[in-house]
Short mmCIF file of C-alpha atoms in Angstrom, two decimals:
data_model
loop_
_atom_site.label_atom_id
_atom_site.label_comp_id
_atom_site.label_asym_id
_atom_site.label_seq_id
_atom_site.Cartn_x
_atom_site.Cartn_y
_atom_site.Cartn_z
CA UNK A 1 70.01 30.02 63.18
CA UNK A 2 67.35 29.51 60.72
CA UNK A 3 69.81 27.88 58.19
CA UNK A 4 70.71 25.73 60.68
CA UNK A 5 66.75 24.78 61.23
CA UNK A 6 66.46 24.32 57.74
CA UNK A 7 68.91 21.84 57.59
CA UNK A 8 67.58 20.21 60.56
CA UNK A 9 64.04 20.31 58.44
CA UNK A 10 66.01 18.54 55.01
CA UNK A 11 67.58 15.68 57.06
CA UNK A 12 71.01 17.30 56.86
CA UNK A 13 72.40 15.51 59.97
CA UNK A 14 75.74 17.80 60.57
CA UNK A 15 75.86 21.51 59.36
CA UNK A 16 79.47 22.87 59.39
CA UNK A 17 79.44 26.98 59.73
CA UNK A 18 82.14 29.05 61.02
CA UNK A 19 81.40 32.49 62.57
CA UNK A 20 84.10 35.13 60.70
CA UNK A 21 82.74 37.81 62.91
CA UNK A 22 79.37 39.53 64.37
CA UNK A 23 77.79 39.44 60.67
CA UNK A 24 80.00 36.97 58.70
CA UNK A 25 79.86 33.12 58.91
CA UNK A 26 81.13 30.56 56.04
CA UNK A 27 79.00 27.87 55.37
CA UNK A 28 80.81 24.72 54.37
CA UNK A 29 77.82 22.12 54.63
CA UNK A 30 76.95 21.36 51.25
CA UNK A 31 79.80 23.18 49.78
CA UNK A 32 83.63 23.36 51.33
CA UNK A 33 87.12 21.68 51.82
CA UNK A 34 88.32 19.05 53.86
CA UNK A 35 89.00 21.44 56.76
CA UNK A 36 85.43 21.26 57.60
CA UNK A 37 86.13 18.29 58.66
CA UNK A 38 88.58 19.00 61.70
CA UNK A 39 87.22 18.02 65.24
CA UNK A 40 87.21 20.04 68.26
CA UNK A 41 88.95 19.22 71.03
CA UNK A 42 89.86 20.88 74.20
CA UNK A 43 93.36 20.69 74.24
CA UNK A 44 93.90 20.89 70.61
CA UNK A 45 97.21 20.99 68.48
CA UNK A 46 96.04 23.76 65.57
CA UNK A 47 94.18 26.97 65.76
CA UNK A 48 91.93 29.03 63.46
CA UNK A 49 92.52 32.43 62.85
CA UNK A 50 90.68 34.86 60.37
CA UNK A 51 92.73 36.89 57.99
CA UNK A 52 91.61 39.19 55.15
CA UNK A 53 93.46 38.79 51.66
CA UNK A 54 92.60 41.13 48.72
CA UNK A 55 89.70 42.25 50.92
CA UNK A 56 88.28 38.86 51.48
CA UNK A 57 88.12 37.27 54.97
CA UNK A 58 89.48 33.80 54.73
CA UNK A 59 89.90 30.89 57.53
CA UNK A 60 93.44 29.59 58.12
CA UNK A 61 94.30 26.89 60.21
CA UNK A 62 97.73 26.62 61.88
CA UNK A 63 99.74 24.24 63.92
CA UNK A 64 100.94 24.54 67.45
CA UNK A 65 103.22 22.23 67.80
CA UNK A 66 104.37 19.32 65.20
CA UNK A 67 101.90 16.92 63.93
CA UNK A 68 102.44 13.09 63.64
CA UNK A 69 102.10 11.45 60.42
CA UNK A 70 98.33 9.66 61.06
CA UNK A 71 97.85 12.27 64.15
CA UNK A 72 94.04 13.76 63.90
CA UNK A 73 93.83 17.52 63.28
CA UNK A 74 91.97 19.25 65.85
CA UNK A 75 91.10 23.08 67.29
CA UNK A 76 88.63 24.50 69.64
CA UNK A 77 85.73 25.49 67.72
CA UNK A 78 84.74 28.02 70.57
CA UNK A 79 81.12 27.85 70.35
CA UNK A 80 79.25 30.52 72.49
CA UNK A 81 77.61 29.39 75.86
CA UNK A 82 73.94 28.65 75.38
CA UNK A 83 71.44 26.62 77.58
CA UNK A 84 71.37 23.75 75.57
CA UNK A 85 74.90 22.05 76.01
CA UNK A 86 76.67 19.93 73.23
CA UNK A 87 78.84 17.65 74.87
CA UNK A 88 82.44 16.98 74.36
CA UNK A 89 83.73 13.89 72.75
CA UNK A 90 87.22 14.85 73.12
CA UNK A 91 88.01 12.57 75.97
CA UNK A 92 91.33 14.78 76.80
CA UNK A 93 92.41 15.43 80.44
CA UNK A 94 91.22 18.82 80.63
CA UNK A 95 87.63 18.13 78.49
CA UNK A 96 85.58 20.64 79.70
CA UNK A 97 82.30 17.99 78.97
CA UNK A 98 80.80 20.75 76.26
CA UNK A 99 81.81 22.37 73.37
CA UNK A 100 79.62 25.48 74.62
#
């Protein structure tokens, strides 16, 4: 929370963290791959999965069904529910309207 504040403070306009568990999260804003990069959706055709190799906790992201060449990438980023709602752009049939 207060990284993300800080960011807010320094202009960042988009922060991109992932929660690993209760006491890990990756922060890919100023640092990262492309896969920070992949939208959520609601009905979305990959989906991220923590593993641990050599004792590190690493992000994967894997397919559920085949991917068109030009298709967009997308998972559910499964944000917790909090009062302050960030809607959906997914436009799917099943959008839920927020990502939390």
């Amino acid at each position: 929370d207060m990284r993300e504040k800080r960011y807010v403070q320094e202009g960042i306009g988009s922060s991109y963290l992932f929660r690993v568990d209760h006491d890990t999260i990756i922060d890919a804003t100023k640092c990262g791959n492309l896969a920070r990069f992949i939208n959520h959706c609601c009905t979305p055709n990959c989906y991220a999965k923590v593993i641990t190799i050599e004792a590190q906790k690493k992000i994967v992201i894997y397919s559920k069904q085949p991917i068109g060449v030009n298709e967009e990438i997308t998972y559910d980023y499964k944000f917790p529910i909090e009062d302050t709602k960030i809607p959906c752009l997914c436009r799917t049939e099943s959008c839920r309207g927020t990502l939390n």
